[in-house]
């Protein structure tokens, strides 16, 4: 099965958790795009959605879903989002699409976070995928030096600005064996908006598309 087919399968499986009238949190990325397509053809009527990126907002509007301000919705019943890597404790690296900060905000505001991935995203230990870190522009070099001091190898995502007007540093080589500790440590560096480790608040469930079908983990 192609990777795109797996994304469609897991998107269809996620749709089963969405109830009419819900206000839904919606993530960012190609797997979420497949989910939005499925949502559009399902005929399900939502109260609305809280979006994690400008791209997702456009796609939600295109299928007729009202995009709501999180400041007016209160907590959300359900958040659906993809990941770049997920481990067996449902901790993740996210931010390949650069939307990590809004994704983390929505995850924190959601009672249930279902992560949707294909099998290629499942890992034993997080860290093969470079860790995205959103940084305030004036702190770029400071944060990079601190990360190098922690054992990281840092590269600026060239020509990229987040929806919040910030930069992304992609970092390899940090020791992520204890991702809660590393998430806490990185988030304390002045100038870091947030890092793409989702360990303090991981997913509640992970739907994994495999060649044999979609598994709930
Ligand atoms: C965006 C994300 C995405 O969830 C992550 O990059 C996975 O994307 P895709 O579904 O395209 O593989 O965190 O910031």
PDB file of C-alpha atoms and ligand atoms in Angstrom:
ATOM      1  CA  UNK A   1       0.000   0.000   0.000  1.00  0.00           C
ATOM      2  CA  UNK A   2       1.361   3.485  -0.766  1.00  0.00           C
ATOM      3  CA  UNK A   3       2.060   5.881   2.105  1.00  0.00           C
ATOM      4  CA  UNK A   4      -0.711   8.137   0.810  1.00  0.00           C
ATOM      5  CA  UNK A   5      -3.154   5.193   0.931  1.00  0.00           C
ATOM      6  CA  UNK A   6      -2.107   4.492   4.547  1.00  0.00           C
ATOM      7  CA  UNK A   7      -2.767   8.146   5.399  1.00  0.00           C
ATOM      8  CA  UNK A   8      -6.238   7.902   3.902  1.00  0.00           C
ATOM      9  CA  UNK A   9      -6.956   4.693   5.846  1.00  0.00           C
ATOM     10  CA  UNK A  10      -5.923   6.215   9.179  1.00  0.00           C
ATOM     11  CA  UNK A  11      -7.865   9.388   8.361  1.00  0.00           C
ATOM     12  CA  UNK A  12     -11.008   7.315   7.786  1.00  0.00           C
ATOM     13  CA  UNK A  13     -10.435   5.486  11.090  1.00  0.00           C
ATOM     14  CA  UNK A  14     -10.072   8.792  12.969  1.00  0.00           C
ATOM     15  CA  UNK A  15     -13.375  10.017  11.594  1.00  0.00           C
ATOM     16  CA  UNK A  16     -15.160   7.347  13.677  1.00  0.00           C
ATOM     17  CA  UNK A  17     -14.220   9.285  16.840  1.00  0.00           C
ATOM     18  CA  UNK A  18     -15.760  12.530  15.615  1.00  0.00           C
ATOM     19  CA  UNK A  19     -19.314  13.205  16.730  1.00  0.00           C
ATOM     20  CA  UNK A  20     -21.841  15.595  15.174  1.00  0.00           C
ATOM     21  CA  UNK A  21     -21.908  18.966  16.951  1.00  0.00           C
ATOM     22  CA  UNK A  22     -18.344  18.661  18.262  1.00  0.00           C
ATOM     23  CA  UNK A  23     -15.846  21.486  18.377  1.00  0.00           C
ATOM     24  CA  UNK A  24     -12.774  19.696  17.116  1.00  0.00           C
ATOM     25  CA  UNK A  25      -9.081  20.532  17.369  1.00  0.00           C
ATOM     26  CA  UNK A  26      -7.357  19.961  14.031  1.00  0.00           C
ATOM     27  CA  UNK A  27      -3.605  19.616  13.528  1.00  0.00           C
ATOM     28  CA  UNK A  28      -1.396  20.199  10.510  1.00  0.00           C
ATOM     29  CA  UNK A  29       0.315  18.090   7.861  1.00  0.00           C
ATOM     30  CA  UNK A  30      -0.366  15.682   5.031  1.00  0.00           C
ATOM     31  CA  UNK A  31      -2.048  13.062   7.265  1.00  0.00           C
ATOM     32  CA  UNK A  32      -4.327  15.720   8.713  1.00  0.00           C
ATOM     33  CA  UNK A  33      -5.032  16.962   5.185  1.00  0.00           C
ATOM     34  CA  UNK A  34      -6.293  13.460   4.356  1.00  0.00           C
ATOM     35  CA  UNK A  35      -8.435  13.621   7.506  1.00  0.00           C
ATOM     36  CA  UNK A  36      -9.895  16.989   6.461  1.00  0.00           C
ATOM     37  CA  UNK A  37     -10.723  15.537   3.035  1.00  0.00           C
ATOM     38  CA  UNK A  38     -12.532  12.610   4.709  1.00  0.00           C
ATOM     39  CA  UNK A  39     -14.328  15.000   7.063  1.00  0.00           C
ATOM     40  CA  UNK A  40     -15.471  17.018   4.048  1.00  0.00           C
ATOM     41  CA  UNK A  41     -16.954  14.012   2.292  1.00  0.00           C
ATOM     42  CA  UNK A  42     -18.506  12.550   5.465  1.00  0.00           C
ATOM     43  CA  UNK A  43     -21.320  15.100   5.733  1.00  0.00           C
ATOM     44  CA  UNK A  44     -20.660  15.324   9.499  1.00  0.00           C
ATOM     45  CA  UNK A  45     -21.802  18.690  10.876  1.00  0.00           C
ATOM     46  CA  UNK A  46     -19.443  20.148  13.477  1.00  0.00           C
ATOM     47  CA  UNK A  47     -20.065  23.168  15.651  1.00  0.00           C
ATOM     48  CA  UNK A  48     -16.651  24.214  14.425  1.00  0.00           C
ATOM     49  CA  UNK A  49     -12.948  23.564  14.647  1.00  0.00           C
ATOM     50  CA  UNK A  50      -9.883  25.120  16.238  1.00  0.00           C
ATOM     51  CA  UNK A  51      -7.072  25.106  13.731  1.00  0.00           C
ATOM     52  CA  UNK A  52      -3.337  24.724  14.368  1.00  0.00           C
ATOM     53  CA  UNK A  53      -2.117  26.547  11.254  1.00  0.00           C
ATOM     54  CA  UNK A  54      -3.037  28.910   8.457  1.00  0.00           C
ATOM     55  CA  UNK A  55      -2.870  25.994   6.006  1.00  0.00           C
ATOM     56  CA  UNK A  56      -5.323  23.910   8.037  1.00  0.00           C
ATOM     57  CA  UNK A  57      -7.595  26.936   8.449  1.00  0.00           C
ATOM     58  CA  UNK A  58      -7.812  27.337   4.663  1.00  0.00           C
ATOM     59  CA  UNK A  59      -8.584  23.656   4.176  1.00  0.00           C
ATOM     60  CA  UNK A  60     -11.237  23.614   6.903  1.00  0.00           C
ATOM     61  CA  UNK A  61     -12.928  26.678   5.448  1.00  0.00           C
ATOM     62  CA  UNK A  62     -12.865  25.074   2.002  1.00  0.00           C
ATOM     63  CA  UNK A  63     -14.981  22.163   3.280  1.00  0.00           C
ATOM     64  CA  UNK A  64     -17.378  24.528   5.074  1.00  0.00           C
ATOM     65  CA  UNK A  65     -16.166  24.109   8.672  1.00  0.00           C
ATOM     66  CA  UNK A  66     -16.239  27.249  10.849  1.00  0.00           C
ATOM     67  CA  UNK A  67     -12.841  27.990  12.327  1.00  0.00           C
ATOM     68  CA  UNK A  68     -13.169  29.164  15.926  1.00  0.00           C
ATOM     69  CA  UNK A  69     -10.944  31.099  18.311  1.00  0.00           C
ATOM     70  CA  UNK A  70      -9.681  28.901  21.144  1.00  0.00           C
ATOM     71  CA  UNK A  71     -10.208  31.814  23.503  1.00  0.00           C
ATOM     72  CA  UNK A  72     -13.945  31.429  22.951  1.00  0.00           C
ATOM     73  CA  UNK A  73     -14.382  27.657  22.877  1.00  0.00           C
ATOM     74  CA  UNK A  74     -13.154  26.481  26.275  1.00  0.00           C
ATOM     75  CA  UNK A  75     -11.600  23.014  26.392  1.00  0.00           C
ATOM     76  CA  UNK A  76     -12.040  20.763  23.371  1.00  0.00           C
ATOM     77  CA  UNK A  77     -13.413  17.230  23.501  1.00  0.00           C
ATOM     78  CA  UNK A  78     -11.068  15.913  20.818  1.00  0.00           C
ATOM     79  CA  UNK A  79      -7.891  16.850  18.978  1.00  0.00           C
ATOM     80  CA  UNK A  80      -6.764  15.002  15.851  1.00  0.00           C
ATOM     81  CA  UNK A  81      -3.197  15.469  14.641  1.00  0.00           C
ATOM     82  CA  UNK A  82      -0.301  13.652  13.016  1.00  0.00           C
ATOM     83  CA  UNK A  83       3.303  13.280  14.183  1.00  0.00           C
ATOM     84  CA  UNK A  84       6.803  12.944  12.797  1.00  0.00           C
ATOM     85  CA  UNK A  85       7.696  10.232  15.315  1.00  0.00           C
ATOM     86  CA  UNK A  86       5.770   8.447  18.065  1.00  0.00           C
ATOM     87  CA  UNK A  87       7.061   6.002  20.673  1.00  0.00           C
ATOM     88  CA  UNK A  88       5.293   3.187  22.537  1.00  0.00           C
ATOM     89  CA  UNK A  89       4.416   5.599  25.401  1.00  0.00           C
ATOM     90  CA  UNK A  90       2.579   7.822  22.860  1.00  0.00           C
ATOM     91  CA  UNK A  91       5.191  10.557  23.189  1.00  0.00           C
ATOM     92  CA  UNK A  92       5.954  12.348  19.958  1.00  0.00           C
ATOM     93  CA  UNK A  93       8.195  14.575  17.923  1.00  0.00           C
ATOM     94  CA  UNK A  94       6.085  17.055  15.999  1.00  0.00           C
ATOM     95  CA  UNK A  95       6.726  20.223  14.053  1.00  0.00           C
ATOM     96  CA  UNK A  96       7.964  18.915  10.716  1.00  0.00           C
ATOM     97  CA  UNK A  97       5.385  21.292   9.240  1.00  0.00           C
ATOM     98  CA  UNK A  98       6.395  24.088  11.624  1.00  0.00           C
ATOM     99  CA  UNK A  99       3.049  24.299  13.417  1.00  0.00           C
ATOM    100  CA  UNK A 100       4.281  22.875  16.734  1.00  0.00           C
ATOM    101  CA  UNK A 101       3.394  25.799  19.009  1.00  0.00           C
ATOM    102  CA  UNK A 102      -0.255  26.055  18.038  1.00  0.00           C
ATOM    103  CA  UNK A 103      -0.399  22.243  18.021  1.00  0.00           C
ATOM    104  CA  UNK A 104       0.908  22.143  21.587  1.00  0.00           C
ATOM    105  CA  UNK A 105      -1.592  24.772  22.688  1.00  0.00           C
ATOM    106  CA  UNK A 106      -4.495  22.809  21.217  1.00  0.00           C
ATOM    107  CA  UNK A 107      -3.194  19.549  22.715  1.00  0.00           C
ATOM    108  CA  UNK A 108      -3.112  21.225  26.141  1.00  0.00           C
ATOM    109  CA  UNK A 109      -6.690  22.440  25.676  1.00  0.00           C
ATOM    110  CA  UNK A 110      -8.035  19.042  24.592  1.00  0.00           C
ATOM    111  CA  UNK A 111      -9.469  16.316  26.791  1.00  0.00           C
ATOM    112  CA  UNK A 112      -8.537  13.659  24.229  1.00  0.00           C
ATOM    113  CA  UNK A 113      -5.676  13.732  21.716  1.00  0.00           C
ATOM    114  CA  UNK A 114      -5.743  11.087  19.005  1.00  0.00           C
ATOM    115  CA  UNK A 115      -2.547  10.950  16.966  1.00  0.00           C
ATOM    116  CA  UNK A 116      -2.867   9.576  13.430  1.00  0.00           C
ATOM    117  CA  UNK A 117       0.190   8.096  11.725  1.00  0.00           C
ATOM    118  CA  UNK A 118       1.328   5.438   9.328  1.00  0.00           C
ATOM    119  CA  UNK A 119       3.631   2.734  10.646  1.00  0.00           C
ATOM    120  CA  UNK A 120       6.784   4.488   9.409  1.00  0.00           C
ATOM    121  CA  UNK A 121       6.394   7.063  12.213  1.00  0.00           C
ATOM    122  CA  UNK A 122       6.556   4.508  15.059  1.00  0.00           C
ATOM    123  CA  UNK A 123       9.970   4.330  16.775  1.00  0.00           C
ATOM    124  CA  UNK A 124      11.577   2.719  19.817  1.00  0.00           C
ATOM    125  CA  UNK A 125      13.373   5.875  20.952  1.00  0.00           C
ATOM    126  CA  UNK A 126      12.532   9.366  19.690  1.00  0.00           C
ATOM    127  CA  UNK A 127      15.221  11.328  17.902  1.00  0.00           C
ATOM    128  CA  UNK A 128      15.945  10.009  14.439  1.00  0.00           C
ATOM    129  CA  UNK A 129      13.791  12.876  13.138  1.00  0.00           C
ATOM    130  CA  UNK A 130      15.444  16.244  13.880  1.00  0.00           C
ATOM    131  CA  UNK A 131      13.729  18.037  16.762  1.00  0.00           C
ATOM    132  CA  UNK A 132      12.012  21.263  15.597  1.00  0.00           C
ATOM    133  CA  UNK A 133      12.261  24.181  18.008  1.00  0.00           C
ATOM    134  CA  UNK A 134      10.362  27.450  17.472  1.00  0.00           C
ATOM    135  CA  UNK A 135      12.507  30.431  18.421  1.00  0.00           C
ATOM    136  CA  UNK A 136      11.980  34.193  18.713  1.00  0.00           C
ATOM    137  CA  UNK A 137      14.172  35.686  15.918  1.00  0.00           C
ATOM    138  CA  UNK A 138      16.410  37.833  18.174  1.00  0.00           C
ATOM    139  CA  UNK A 139      17.292  34.760  20.268  1.00  0.00           C
ATOM    140  CA  UNK A 140      18.249  32.514  17.319  1.00  0.00           C
ATOM    141  CA  UNK A 141      22.005  32.514  17.927  1.00  0.00           C
ATOM    142  CA  UNK A 142      21.704  32.383  21.726  1.00  0.00           C
ATOM    143  CA  UNK A 143      19.361  29.395  21.608  1.00  0.00           C
ATOM    144  CA  UNK A 144      21.585  27.658  19.043  1.00  0.00           C
ATOM    145  CA  UNK A 145      24.635  28.055  21.332  1.00  0.00           C
ATOM    146  CA  UNK A 146      22.716  26.652  24.313  1.00  0.00           C
ATOM    147  CA  UNK A 147      21.538  23.672  22.270  1.00  0.00           C
ATOM    148  CA  UNK A 148      25.073  22.993  21.013  1.00  0.00           C
ATOM    149  CA  UNK A 149      26.164  23.076  24.670  1.00  0.00           C
ATOM    150  CA  UNK A 150      23.568  20.373  25.362  1.00  0.00           C
ATOM    151  CA  UNK A 151      25.085  18.148  22.659  1.00  0.00           C
ATOM    152  CA  UNK A 152      22.858  19.169  19.770  1.00  0.00           C
ATOM    153  CA  UNK A 153      23.739  19.842  16.173  1.00  0.00           C
ATOM    154  CA  UNK A 154      21.615  22.770  15.036  1.00  0.00           C
ATOM    155  CA  UNK A 155      20.397  23.930  11.654  1.00  0.00           C
ATOM    156  CA  UNK A 156      18.179  26.897  10.880  1.00  0.00           C
ATOM    157  CA  UNK A 157      15.189  26.000   8.689  1.00  0.00           C
ATOM    158  CA  UNK A 158      16.140  28.272   5.789  1.00  0.00           C
ATOM    159  CA  UNK A 159      13.528  30.592   4.297  1.00  0.00           C
ATOM    160  CA  UNK A 160      10.874  29.483   6.768  1.00  0.00           C
ATOM    161  CA  UNK A 161       8.785  31.614   9.105  1.00  0.00           C
ATOM    162  CA  UNK A 162       6.142  30.145  11.409  1.00  0.00           C
ATOM    163  CA  UNK A 163       2.550  31.377  11.437  1.00  0.00           C
ATOM    164  CA  UNK A 164       3.591  33.223  14.624  1.00  0.00           C
ATOM    165  CA  UNK A 165       6.400  35.108  12.809  1.00  0.00           C
ATOM    166  CA  UNK A 166       9.209  33.078  14.378  1.00  0.00           C
ATOM    167  CA  UNK A 167      12.034  30.793  13.226  1.00  0.00           C
ATOM    168  CA  UNK A 168      12.554  27.033  13.434  1.00  0.00           C
ATOM    169  CA  UNK A 169      15.811  25.408  14.518  1.00  0.00           C
ATOM    170  CA  UNK A 170      16.029  21.706  13.613  1.00  0.00           C
ATOM    171  CA  UNK A 171      18.219  19.884  16.100  1.00  0.00           C
ATOM    172  CA  UNK A 172      19.893  16.492  15.875  1.00  0.00           C
ATOM    173  CA  UNK A 173      21.914  14.615  18.451  1.00  0.00           C
ATOM    174  CA  UNK A 174      20.159  15.562  21.719  1.00  0.00           C
ATOM    175  CA  UNK A 175      19.721  12.663  24.120  1.00  0.00           C
ATOM    176  CA  UNK A 176      15.963  11.997  24.032  1.00  0.00           C
ATOM    177  CA  UNK A 177      15.939   8.827  26.137  1.00  0.00           C
ATOM    178  CA  UNK A 178      14.062  10.850  28.776  1.00  0.00           C
ATOM    179  CA  UNK A 179      11.881  13.083  26.560  1.00  0.00           C
ATOM    180  CA  UNK A 180       9.981  14.672  29.468  1.00  0.00           C
ATOM    181  CA  UNK A 181      13.261  15.901  30.928  1.00  0.00           C
ATOM    182  CA  UNK A 182      14.528  17.192  27.589  1.00  0.00           C
ATOM    183  CA  UNK A 183      11.222  18.905  26.750  1.00  0.00           C
ATOM    184  CA  UNK A 184      11.328  20.695  30.110  1.00  0.00           C
ATOM    185  CA  UNK A 185      14.978  21.652  29.692  1.00  0.00           C
ATOM    186  CA  UNK A 186      14.674  22.981  26.123  1.00  0.00           C
ATOM    187  CA  UNK A 187      11.522  24.947  26.899  1.00  0.00           C
ATOM    188  CA  UNK A 188      13.400  26.782  29.666  1.00  0.00           C
ATOM    189  CA  UNK A 189      15.937  28.362  27.296  1.00  0.00           C
ATOM    190  CA  UNK A 190      15.050  32.056  26.960  1.00  0.00           C
ATOM    191  CA  UNK A 191      13.859  32.736  23.419  1.00  0.00           C
ATOM    192  CA  UNK A 192      12.417  29.247  22.871  1.00  0.00           C
ATOM    193  CA  UNK A 193       8.691  29.467  22.204  1.00  0.00           C
ATOM    194  CA  UNK A 194       8.323  25.715  22.379  1.00  0.00           C
ATOM    195  CA  UNK A 195      10.050  22.551  21.251  1.00  0.00           C
ATOM    196  CA  UNK A 196       8.517  19.786  19.170  1.00  0.00           C
ATOM    197  CA  UNK A 197       8.737  17.177  21.926  1.00  0.00           C
ATOM    198  CA  UNK A 198       5.223  16.229  22.998  1.00  0.00           C
ATOM    199  CA  UNK A 199       6.081  14.166  26.072  1.00  0.00           C
ATOM    200  CA  UNK A 200       4.672  16.162  28.999  1.00  0.00           C
ATOM    201  CA  UNK A 201       1.350  15.980  27.150  1.00  0.00           C
ATOM    202  CA  UNK A 202       1.518  13.046  24.786  1.00  0.00           C
ATOM    203  CA  UNK A 203      -1.316  11.526  22.798  1.00  0.00           C
ATOM    204  CA  UNK A 204      -4.081   9.616  24.559  1.00  0.00           C
ATOM    205  CA  UNK A 205      -4.386   7.186  21.685  1.00  0.00           C
ATOM    206  CA  UNK A 206      -2.457   6.540  18.506  1.00  0.00           C
ATOM    207  CA  UNK A 207      -4.120   5.210  15.378  1.00  0.00           C
ATOM    208  CA  UNK A 208      -1.469   3.494  13.276  1.00  0.00           C
ATOM    209  CA  UNK A 209      -2.067   2.550   9.648  1.00  0.00           C
ATOM    210  CA  UNK A 210      -0.296  -0.710   8.793  1.00  0.00           C
ATOM    211  CA  UNK A 211      -0.446  -3.001   5.762  1.00  0.00           C
ATOM    212  CA  UNK A 212      -2.738  -5.244   7.856  1.00  0.00           C
ATOM    213  CA  UNK A 213      -5.168  -2.482   8.823  1.00  0.00           C
ATOM    214  CA  UNK A 214      -5.448   0.378  11.298  1.00  0.00           C
ATOM    215  CA  UNK A 215      -4.421  -0.401  14.894  1.00  0.00           C
ATOM    216  CA  UNK A 216      -5.347   1.543  18.028  1.00  0.00           C
ATOM    217  CA  UNK A 217      -2.342   1.812  20.361  1.00  0.00           C
TER     218      UNK A 217
HETATM  219  C1  LIG B   1       3.234  19.711  11.756  1.00  0.00           C
HETATM  220  C2  LIG B   1       3.281  18.376  12.417  1.00  0.00           C
HETATM  221  C3  LIG B   1       2.774  17.214  11.648  1.00  0.00           C
HETATM  222  O1  LIG B   1       1.846  16.538  12.431  1.00  0.00           O
HETATM  223  C4  LIG B   1       3.910  16.300  11.330  1.00  0.00           C
HETATM  224  O2  LIG B   1       4.922  17.034  10.663  1.00  0.00           O
HETATM  225  C5  LIG B   1       3.465  15.114  10.487  1.00  0.00           C
HETATM  226  O3  LIG B   1       3.121  15.553   9.201  1.00  0.00           O
HETATM  227  P1  LIG B   1       2.717  14.542   8.056  1.00  0.00           P
HETATM  228  O4  LIG B   1       1.371  14.022   8.400  1.00  0.00           O
HETATM  229  O5  LIG B   1       2.742  15.388   6.806  1.00  0.00           O
HETATM  230  O6  LIG B   1       3.774  13.467   8.002  1.00  0.00           O
HETATM  231  O7  LIG B   1       3.694  18.223  13.530  1.00  0.00           O
HETATM  232  O8  LIG B   1       3.806  20.702  12.541  1.00  0.00           O
END
